[in-house]
Structures are given as C-alpha cells and as structure tokens.
Short mmCIF file of C-alpha atoms in Angstrom, two decimals:
data_model
loop_
_atom_site.label_atom_id
_atom_site.label_comp_id
_atom_site.label_asym_id
_atom_site.label_seq_id
_atom_site.Cartn_x
_atom_site.Cartn_y
_atom_site.Cartn_z
CA UNK Y 1 39.37 98.54 -238.85
CA UNK Y 2 42.48 97.74 -236.85
CA UNK Y 3 45.05 95.25 -238.07
CA UNK Y 4 44.32 92.56 -235.46
CA UNK Y 5 40.57 92.49 -236.23
CA UNK Y 6 41.32 92.22 -239.98
CA UNK Y 7 43.58 89.21 -239.34
CA UNK Y 8 40.81 87.58 -237.31
CA UNK Y 9 38.36 87.93 -240.23
CA UNK Y 10 40.86 86.39 -242.65
CA UNK Y 11 41.37 83.39 -240.38
CA UNK Y 12 37.60 82.96 -239.97
CA UNK Y 13 37.07 83.11 -243.76
CA UNK Y 14 39.73 80.47 -244.28
CA UNK Y 15 38.02 78.18 -241.80
CA UNK Y 16 34.66 78.62 -243.54
CA UNK Y 17 36.15 77.86 -246.96
CA UNK Y 18 38.18 74.80 -246.00
CA UNK Y 19 35.96 73.22 -243.34
CA UNK Y 20 34.63 69.98 -244.93
CA UNK Y 21 30.92 69.32 -244.81
CA UNK Y 22 29.65 65.85 -243.81
CA UNK Y 23 29.67 63.38 -246.68
CA UNK Y 24 32.03 65.50 -248.77
CA UNK Y 25 35.38 64.35 -247.44
CA UNK Y 26 38.09 64.50 -250.08
CA UNK Y 27 40.03 61.34 -251.00
CA UNK Y 28 43.56 60.96 -249.83
CA UNK Y 29 45.04 61.74 -253.24
CA UNK Y 30 44.20 62.20 -256.92
CA UNK Y 31 45.44 58.72 -257.87
CA UNK Y 32 42.93 57.14 -255.48
CA UNK Y 33 40.13 59.22 -256.96
CA UNK Y 34 41.06 58.14 -260.49
CA UNK Y 35 41.49 54.45 -259.63
CA UNK Y 36 38.19 54.18 -257.76
CA UNK Y 37 36.26 56.32 -260.21
CA UNK Y 38 34.96 58.52 -257.42
CA UNK Y 39 31.29 58.05 -256.71
CA UNK Y 40 30.52 56.95 -260.30
CA UNK Y 41 29.45 53.27 -260.64
CA UNK Y 42 31.76 51.01 -262.62
CA UNK Y 43 30.79 50.80 -266.30
CA UNK Y 44 28.64 47.86 -267.34
CA UNK Y 45 30.28 45.39 -269.77
CA UNK Y 46 29.16 45.87 -273.35
CA UNK Y 47 28.21 42.20 -273.59
CA UNK Y 48 26.38 40.56 -270.69
CA UNK Y 49 28.48 37.40 -270.73
CA UNK Y 50 27.13 36.17 -267.40
CA UNK Y 51 23.55 36.77 -268.50
CA UNK Y 52 24.11 35.01 -271.81
CA UNK Y 53 25.65 31.96 -270.15
CA UNK Y 54 22.70 31.74 -267.79
CA UNK Y 55 20.19 32.29 -270.60
CA UNK Y 56 21.88 29.65 -272.75
CA UNK Y 57 21.48 27.20 -269.86
CA UNK Y 58 17.84 28.23 -269.46
CA UNK Y 59 17.12 27.75 -273.17
CA UNK Y 60 18.83 24.37 -273.47
CA UNK Y 61 17.51 22.91 -270.22
CA UNK Y 62 14.08 24.40 -270.94
CA UNK Y 63 13.98 22.86 -274.41
CA UNK Y 64 15.12 19.51 -272.97
CA UNK Y 65 12.23 19.63 -270.47
CA UNK Y 66 9.80 20.83 -273.14
CA UNK Y 67 10.67 17.88 -275.37
CA UNK Y 68 10.41 15.46 -272.44
CA UNK Y 69 6.96 16.77 -271.54
CA UNK Y 70 5.90 16.73 -275.20
CA UNK Y 71 6.95 13.07 -275.42
CA UNK Y 72 4.95 12.31 -272.26
CA UNK Y 73 1.96 14.18 -273.65
CA UNK Y 74 2.08 12.23 -276.91
CA UNK Y 75 2.46 8.94 -275.04
CA UNK Y 76 -0.42 9.78 -272.70
CA UNK Y 77 -2.62 10.77 -275.62
CA UNK Y 78 -1.79 7.48 -277.31
CA UNK Y 79 -2.73 5.57 -274.15
CA UNK Y 80 -5.99 7.53 -273.90
CA UNK Y 81 -6.83 6.71 -277.51
CA UNK Y 82 -6.12 3.03 -276.78
CA UNK Y 83 -8.40 3.11 -273.72
CA UNK Y 84 -11.16 4.74 -275.78
CA UNK Y 85 -10.86 1.93 -278.34
CA UNK Y 86 -11.02 -0.67 -275.56
CA UNK Y 87 -14.09 1.01 -274.05
CA UNK Y 88 -15.81 1.04 -277.46
CA UNK Y 89 -14.93 -2.65 -277.94
CA UNK Y 90 -16.18 -3.46 -274.45
CA UNK Y 91 -19.50 -1.75 -275.12
CA UNK Y 92 -19.87 -3.72 -278.35
CA UNK Y 93 -19.14 -6.99 -276.50
CA UNK Y 94 -21.66 -6.02 -273.84
CA UNK Y 95 -24.48 -5.34 -276.29
CA UNK Y 96 -25.27 -9.00 -277.28
CA UNK Y 97 -25.47 -10.01 -273.62
CA UNK Y 98 -27.75 -7.06 -272.88
CA UNK Y 99 -30.06 -7.96 -275.78
CA UNK Y 100 -30.17 -11.67 -274.88
CA UNK Y 101 -30.75 -10.83 -271.23
CA UNK Y 102 -33.60 -8.48 -272.18
CA UNK Y 103 -35.24 -11.08 -274.39
CA UNK Y 104 -35.14 -13.77 -271.69
CA UNK Y 105 -36.40 -11.41 -269.02
CA UNK Y 106 -39.30 -10.46 -271.28
CA UNK Y 107 -40.29 -14.08 -271.92
CA UNK Y 108 -39.94 -14.97 -268.27
CA UNK Y 109 -42.05 -11.99 -267.32
CA UNK Y 110 -44.84 -13.14 -269.64
CA UNK Y 111 -44.69 -16.72 -268.35
CA UNK Y 112 -44.59 -15.69 -264.72
CA UNK Y 113 -47.52 -13.39 -265.29
CA UNK Y 114 -49.98 -16.36 -265.67
CA UNK Y 115 -51.68 -17.15 -262.35
CA UNK Y 116 -50.89 -20.65 -260.96
CA UNK Y 117 -54.60 -21.62 -260.90
CA UNK Y 118 -54.92 -20.88 -264.58
CA UNK Y 119 -51.89 -23.03 -265.36
CA UNK Y 120 -53.35 -25.96 -263.34
CA UNK Y 121 -56.75 -25.63 -265.00
CA UNK Y 122 -55.27 -25.38 -268.50
CA UNK Y 123 -56.44 -28.26 -270.68
CA UNK Y 124 -52.93 -29.38 -271.57
CA UNK Y 125 -51.11 -32.64 -271.16
CA UNK Y 126 -48.69 -33.03 -268.26
CA UNK Y 127 -45.78 -33.23 -270.68
CA UNK Y 128 -46.55 -29.72 -271.90
CA UNK Y 129 -46.53 -28.38 -268.36
CA UNK Y 130 -43.22 -30.16 -267.76
CA UNK Y 131 -41.71 -28.64 -270.86
CA UNK Y 132 -42.91 -25.22 -269.76
CA UNK Y 133 -41.18 -25.58 -266.43
CA UNK Y 134 -38.02 -26.69 -268.15
CA UNK Y 135 -38.19 -23.62 -270.41
CA UNK Y 136 -38.73 -21.38 -267.41
CA UNK Y 137 -35.73 -22.92 -265.67
CA UNK Y 138 -33.64 -22.42 -268.81
CA UNK Y 139 -34.75 -18.82 -268.99
CA UNK Y 140 -33.66 -18.22 -265.42
CA UNK Y 141 -30.34 -19.97 -266.00
CA UNK Y 142 -29.76 -17.90 -269.16
CA UNK Y 143 -30.61 -14.71 -267.34
CA UNK Y 144 -28.12 -15.55 -264.60
CA UNK Y 145 -25.42 -16.35 -267.17
CA UNK Y 146 -25.89 -13.10 -269.06
CA UNK Y 147 -26.07 -11.18 -265.81
CA UNK Y 148 -22.66 -12.56 -264.83
CA UNK Y 149 -21.21 -11.65 -268.25
CA UNK Y 150 -22.73 -8.18 -268.10
CA UNK Y 151 -21.38 -7.68 -264.58
CA UNK Y 152 -17.89 -8.70 -265.68
CA UNK Y 153 -17.97 -6.39 -268.69
CA UNK Y 154 -19.30 -3.50 -266.62
CA UNK Y 155 -16.54 -4.01 -264.03
CA UNK Y 156 -13.91 -3.97 -266.79
CA UNK Y 157 -15.47 -0.85 -268.31
CA UNK Y 158 -15.57 0.81 -264.89
CA UNK Y 159 -11.87 0.07 -264.34
CA UNK Y 160 -11.03 1.47 -267.79
CA UNK Y 161 -13.07 4.58 -267.10
CA UNK Y 162 -11.26 5.12 -263.78
CA UNK Y 163 -7.90 4.72 -265.52
CA UNK Y 164 -8.99 7.15 -268.21
CA UNK Y 165 -9.98 9.79 -265.68
CA UNK Y 166 -6.60 9.46 -263.97
CA UNK Y 167 -4.70 9.69 -267.26
CA UNK Y 168 -6.78 12.65 -268.42
CA UNK Y 169 -5.93 14.47 -265.19
CA UNK Y 170 -2.23 13.72 -265.74
CA UNK Y 171 -2.51 14.93 -269.36
CA UNK Y 172 -4.00 18.25 -268.26
CA UNK Y 173 -1.25 18.64 -265.65
CA UNK Y 174 1.44 17.94 -268.27
CA UNK Y 175 -0.11 20.49 -270.63
CA UNK Y 176 -0.03 23.09 -267.87
CA UNK Y 177 3.65 22.41 -267.16
CA UNK Y 178 4.36 22.51 -270.88
CA UNK Y 179 2.77 25.96 -271.18
CA UNK Y 180 4.87 27.20 -268.25
CA UNK Y 181 8.09 25.86 -269.81
CA UNK Y 182 7.24 27.47 -273.15
CA UNK Y 183 6.67 30.79 -271.38
CA UNK Y 184 10.09 30.53 -269.69
CA UNK Y 185 11.73 29.75 -273.04
CA UNK Y 186 10.01 32.70 -274.72
CA UNK Y 187 11.12 35.03 -271.92
CA UNK Y 188 14.73 33.83 -272.10
CA UNK Y 189 14.77 34.09 -275.91
CA UNK Y 190 13.44 37.64 -275.77
CA UNK Y 191 16.15 38.59 -273.25
CA UNK Y 192 18.82 37.08 -275.54
CA UNK Y 193 17.51 39.16 -278.43
CA UNK Y 194 17.68 42.30 -276.29
CA UNK Y 195 21.29 41.63 -275.29
CA UNK Y 196 22.49 40.66 -278.77
CA UNK Y 197 20.50 43.22 -280.77
CA UNK Y 198 23.40 45.74 -280.77
CA UNK Y 199 25.61 43.07 -282.38
CA UNK Y 200 23.33 42.47 -285.35
CA UNK Y 201 25.40 42.35 -288.54
CA UNK Y 202 24.37 44.45 -291.52
CA UNK Y 203 22.67 42.25 -294.11
CA UNK Y 204 24.32 43.72 -297.20
CA UNK Y 205 27.95 42.95 -296.40
CA UNK Y 206 26.99 39.60 -294.88
CA UNK Y 207 25.27 37.86 -297.74
CA UNK Y 208 24.01 38.55 -301.22
CA UNK Y 209 20.42 37.60 -302.00
CA UNK Y 210 20.67 34.06 -303.42
CA UNK Y 211 19.01 33.07 -306.66
CA UNK Y 212 18.85 29.29 -306.33
CA UNK Y 213 19.66 26.88 -303.53
CA UNK Y 214 22.20 25.03 -305.66
CA UNK Y 215 24.13 28.16 -306.62
CA UNK Y 216 24.04 29.41 -303.04
CA UNK Y 217 25.50 26.19 -301.65
CA UNK Y 218 28.05 25.96 -304.47
CA UNK Y 219 29.29 29.47 -303.76
CA UNK Y 220 29.36 28.77 -300.04
CA UNK Y 221 31.50 25.68 -300.66
CA UNK Y 222 33.80 27.67 -302.95
CA UNK Y 223 34.27 30.36 -300.29
CA UNK Y 224 33.34 33.07 -302.79
CA UNK Y 225 30.65 34.68 -300.68
CA UNK Y 226 31.05 37.29 -297.98
CA UNK Y 227 29.89 34.92 -295.24
CA UNK Y 228 32.81 32.61 -295.98
CA UNK Y 229 34.93 35.05 -293.98
CA UNK Y 230 32.41 35.46 -291.17
CA UNK Y 231 35.14 34.49 -288.71
CA UNK Y 232 36.70 37.88 -289.37
CA UNK Y 233 33.93 39.57 -287.36
CA UNK Y 234 34.09 37.06 -284.52
CA UNK Y 235 36.21 39.25 -282.26
CA UNK Y 236 37.54 37.98 -278.96
CA UNK Y 237 34.81 39.86 -277.06
CA UNK Y 238 32.06 38.37 -279.18
CA UNK Y 239 33.52 34.86 -278.92
CA UNK Y 240 33.72 35.28 -275.16
CA UNK Y 241 30.12 36.43 -274.99
CA UNK Y 242 28.64 33.94 -277.43
CA UNK Y 243 30.78 30.85 -277.43
CA UNK Y 244 31.98 29.08 -274.31
CA UNK Y 245 34.22 26.98 -276.55
CA UNK Y 246 34.51 26.32 -280.26
CA UNK Y 247 31.92 24.10 -281.90
CA UNK Y 248 34.39 21.24 -282.38
CA UNK Y 249 34.53 20.78 -278.60
CA UNK Y 250 30.78 19.99 -278.71
CA UNK Y 251 30.97 17.33 -281.41
CA UNK Y 252 28.51 14.56 -280.59
CA UNK Y 253 26.78 16.70 -277.93
CA UNK Y 254 24.76 19.17 -280.01
CA UNK Y 255 20.98 18.83 -279.60
CA UNK Y 256 18.84 17.97 -282.60
CA UNK Y 257 17.37 21.20 -284.04
CA UNK Y 258 13.86 19.77 -283.64
CA UNK Y 259 12.14 16.99 -281.73
CA UNK Y 260 11.35 14.08 -284.03
CA UNK Y 261 12.51 10.93 -285.78
CA UNK Y 262 15.69 11.39 -287.88
CA UNK Y 263 16.48 9.68 -291.16
CA UNK Y 264 19.75 9.95 -293.09
CA UNK Y 265 23.23 11.09 -292.12
CA UNK Y 266 24.89 13.83 -294.20
CA UNK Y 267 21.50 15.09 -295.28
CA UNK Y 268 19.24 14.56 -292.32
CA UNK Y 269 15.43 14.50 -292.50
CA UNK Y 270 13.61 14.78 -289.16
CA UNK Y 271 9.87 13.97 -289.09
CA UNK Y 272 8.22 16.21 -286.50
CA UNK Y 273 4.91 16.93 -284.78
CA UNK Y 274 2.72 19.95 -285.65
CA UNK Y 275 3.98 23.39 -284.59
CA UNK Y 276 7.24 22.03 -283.16
CA UNK Y 277 9.82 24.78 -282.44
CA UNK Y 278 13.18 24.61 -284.20
CA UNK Y 279 16.30 25.65 -282.26
CA UNK Y 280 19.88 26.42 -283.19
CA UNK Y 281 22.15 23.60 -282.00
CA UNK Y 282 25.01 25.99 -281.25
CA UNK Y 283 25.86 29.69 -280.92
CA UNK Y 284 26.30 31.63 -284.13
CA UNK Y 285 25.10 34.30 -286.54
CA UNK Y 286 22.32 33.99 -289.15
CA UNK Y 287 23.87 34.14 -292.60
CA UNK Y 288 20.56 33.89 -294.38
CA UNK Y 289 16.89 33.74 -293.37
CA UNK Y 290 14.38 33.89 -296.17
CA UNK Y 291 12.58 32.07 -298.98
CA UNK Y 292 14.05 30.03 -301.81
CA UNK Y 293 11.90 29.57 -304.89
CA UNK Y 294 10.59 26.02 -304.89
CA UNK Y 295 12.21 25.17 -301.56
CA UNK Y 296 10.33 27.25 -298.96
CA UNK Y 297 12.00 29.11 -296.08
CA UNK Y 298 15.73 28.53 -295.59
CA UNK Y 299 17.93 29.28 -292.60
CA UNK Y 300 21.75 29.25 -292.65
CA UNK Y 301 23.58 29.71 -289.33
CA UNK Y 302 27.33 30.21 -289.13
CA UNK Y 303 28.95 28.87 -285.95
CA UNK Y 304 32.47 30.08 -286.60
CA UNK Y 305 35.51 27.97 -287.44
CA UNK Y 306 34.01 27.38 -290.94
CA UNK Y 307 30.99 25.42 -289.64
CA UNK Y 308 27.42 26.13 -290.71
CA UNK Y 309 24.01 24.60 -290.01
CA UNK Y 310 21.45 24.62 -292.83
CA UNK Y 311 17.75 24.21 -292.01
CA UNK Y 312 14.99 23.81 -294.59
CA UNK Y 313 11.36 22.66 -294.50
CA UNK Y 314 9.95 24.66 -291.58
CA UNK Y 315 6.83 26.82 -291.81
CA UNK Y 316 8.24 30.21 -290.83
CA UNK Y 317 11.40 31.61 -289.25
CA UNK Y 318 11.74 33.51 -285.98
CA UNK Y 319 15.08 35.23 -286.70
CA UNK Y 320 16.51 37.39 -289.46
CA UNK Y 321 19.74 37.61 -291.43
CA UNK Y 322 22.50 39.10 -289.30
CA UNK Y 323 21.01 38.09 -285.93
CA UNK Y 324 23.33 36.61 -283.33
CA UNK Y 325 22.10 33.46 -281.58
CA UNK Y 326 22.92 31.31 -278.56
CA UNK Y 327 22.51 27.53 -278.41
CA UNK Y 328 18.95 26.43 -277.75
CA UNK Y 329 17.38 29.65 -279.04
CA UNK Y 330 14.18 29.14 -281.08
CA UNK Y 331 14.80 30.08 -284.72
CA UNK Y 332 11.78 28.66 -286.60
CA UNK Y 333 8.48 26.79 -286.24
CA UNK Y 334 7.23 23.72 -288.11
CA UNK Y 335 3.84 23.67 -289.86
CA UNK Y 336 0.85 23.51 -287.52
CA UNK Y 337 -1.50 21.77 -289.99
CA UNK Y 338 -1.68 18.12 -288.99
CA UNK Y 339 -2.50 17.08 -292.55
CA UNK Y 340 0.74 18.43 -294.02
CA UNK Y 341 4.02 16.58 -294.13
CA UNK Y 342 6.38 18.08 -291.57
CA UNK Y 343 10.01 17.15 -292.19
CA UNK Y 344 12.95 19.36 -291.27
CA UNK Y 345 15.94 19.09 -293.59
CA UNK Y 346 19.23 19.51 -291.70
CA UNK Y 347 22.83 19.80 -292.84
CA UNK Y 348 26.00 20.58 -290.91
CA UNK Y 349 28.70 21.86 -293.23
CA UNK Y 350 32.41 22.40 -292.82
CA UNK Y 351 33.93 24.80 -295.33
CA UNK Y 352 30.73 24.43 -297.33
CA UNK Y 353 30.88 20.62 -297.52
CA UNK Y 354 28.25 18.47 -295.71
CA UNK Y 355 29.58 16.34 -292.86
CA UNK Y 356 27.93 13.39 -291.08
CA UNK Y 357 25.28 15.14 -288.99
CA UNK Y 358 24.79 12.11 -286.73
CA UNK Y 359 28.40 12.44 -285.60
CA UNK Y 360 27.54 15.88 -284.22
CA UNK Y 361 23.96 15.66 -282.98
CA UNK Y 362 22.32 13.80 -280.12
CA UNK Y 363 18.65 13.34 -279.26
CA UNK Y 364 19.51 13.58 -275.56
CA UNK Y 365 20.33 16.90 -273.92
CA UNK Y 366 23.37 15.51 -272.16
CA UNK Y 367 25.19 17.55 -269.54
CA UNK Y 368 28.03 18.44 -271.91
CA UNK Y 369 25.63 20.06 -274.39
CA UNK Y 370 24.13 22.31 -271.70
CA UNK Y 371 27.32 23.48 -270.02
#
C-alpha cells in the first residue's frame, strides 16, 4: 500500500469517527451541559407545594360548599316535614265536611227517591208536606255549603302537594350535589395523604402512650413531653409545603372543626348532625390519635408555634399519630346513630394552656381562611 493511499484511508476514518449523526449534536461546552442537565428532566421537588396549596383550597372550599348544602338539605327536610303535618291537618279538617256531606246526600237521595204522585196521595197534613220541603231545601243548602268547604280544602291540599313535589325534587338535587362534593373532598384528601405520607413522623419519638387525659394535658402544658418540641422538626421546607403562614396570621379565620351549634369558649362543645365529618382547622401534624379510657377517641393536632387543637367526642378517627395534615382535611367522623348524643369537644391550646376558641374560629369559610 503506497503512502498516499494510506493517508487517504486515515482521513476517511477520521471523518467517519467525528461526523455527527442527526440528533446527537454536542453542546457548545461542558459548562452548558452541566447547567442544563443534558437531556435529563429537572428533578421533581420533594414536596409538591403547588399541589398542596391547590388541594388545601379544594378541601376548604369543598367543605364550605358541603356544609352549605347540608344546611340547605336540613332546612328543606324541615320544610317537607312541616308540609306533611299541614297535609295531615288538612285531611283531618276535611273529614267532618266529607262525613256531613255524605249524610245529607244520603237523606236527600232517599227523599228524592219517592215519586211525586205518591207524595201527593200521602194521607198527611199540608203542614207536614211543607216541613218536608223545608227539610229538603235545608239538605240542599247544607250539601252546597259542605261542597264549598271541601272544594276549598282540596284546593289547599292540592297546592301543598304541588309545593311538596317541587321541594322533594330540590332535595334530591341537593343530595346529588352533596354526594359529588363529598367525592371531590375524598379524592383531594387521598391525594394529600399520598403527598405527605413520606413525611410521616415516627410515633415513638413523637409521643408516649398516655395513661389518662388529665396527666396527658398536664404534661403537655408543662412541656415535658416529646411533642412539646415538635417545632424542631418543622424545617423550612416542611413549613413552606404545609403552612402558607403561621397559625397566628389566621386568628379569627379558622373554620369550625365540625358543622354544628357551638357552646362555650375555652372549652367548646359543638352539637352536630349524624355522621358529620370533622376537619382540621389548620395545617399540622397529629401528635396523638387513639382512645382514652372513659373518654373515647382523642385527637391532638400540633400546628407549630406552640399551638395545638384537641378534639374529643367523635365516633372514629381518619388519621393516625405522626400524620401530616393540611387545613380542611377530614380527620374524624361523628356518630351516625341518630339516637346518640353527638357533641364534639374542642380546645385550642397555646403552650398547653386553653385559649378562647371563639377568638380563633369562625362558622363562615371567609376568603382569608381559604387563601
């Protein structure tokens, strides 16, 4: 092989090695490759802060709408019960007129059934015939009177029945919307659990199993339990993901944990409807979820900055010790049995000491509580 042909082969080999193929162009420099990460997608954030903010909004606005629809449903049911009572009363008022009308019609039928020739030929004084005609006239007048009363009652009953049909249709529509809202809330709550599951705090270092409610609260107030320093695990990333601001910025704008009628201030009792869901009024971590002898299920939620919410009196909990929560997330359910007393006991504590809950909570889901 001569020298010139060998040189040609070397040049050709170099071209084959260094000729770029389509789609495989090299970046301008190594720094560009490092800064852009090449073709690899940017890493996902460990905490889906955008998702959590959106889910928090969904949970709070969904619960606000659920409570509004539940109020409408209760009001509509009350109106339907009132209409049923009015219909029953109307039927009772109608019955005497129907009986009197029937009696008079029967008598008149018997009188009118005598042929005129027989009446003329009857061996009776003229006064008797006169009295008979007067009685017949009275019967007709009475029949007309009762007919008018019956017509009026039937018209009123017809109007009530029409109103009832319209309200029943509205009630069914409200129930359908309520089911849809509950489904949206359940979906959002499940997504929150998926996002926050990796942040679940180990139970053992978080809280010791309490013996009595009194001793538990006393130790919480004294700051001698592990959860008293829960703020130590609230890193900047977790605060960013869970808490838009500190709880003190939401004073007076936190939603009631359950829909109902409150009584008390520092120790709040809220009378509720059957199977009402209980929500957390603010973001936080579950310090304790479990039974207390003689007290039933207990839930303690730490919101950071030395604030806790204590819930007692529900039927069963939906979260466990160590779970992270966002505002509006369902955490428990009230008793479903309509014969049982359903009262949720609520405390908001600062450094273990109860504060005036009414200063913090509002029955309305105002814009500030949802943002």
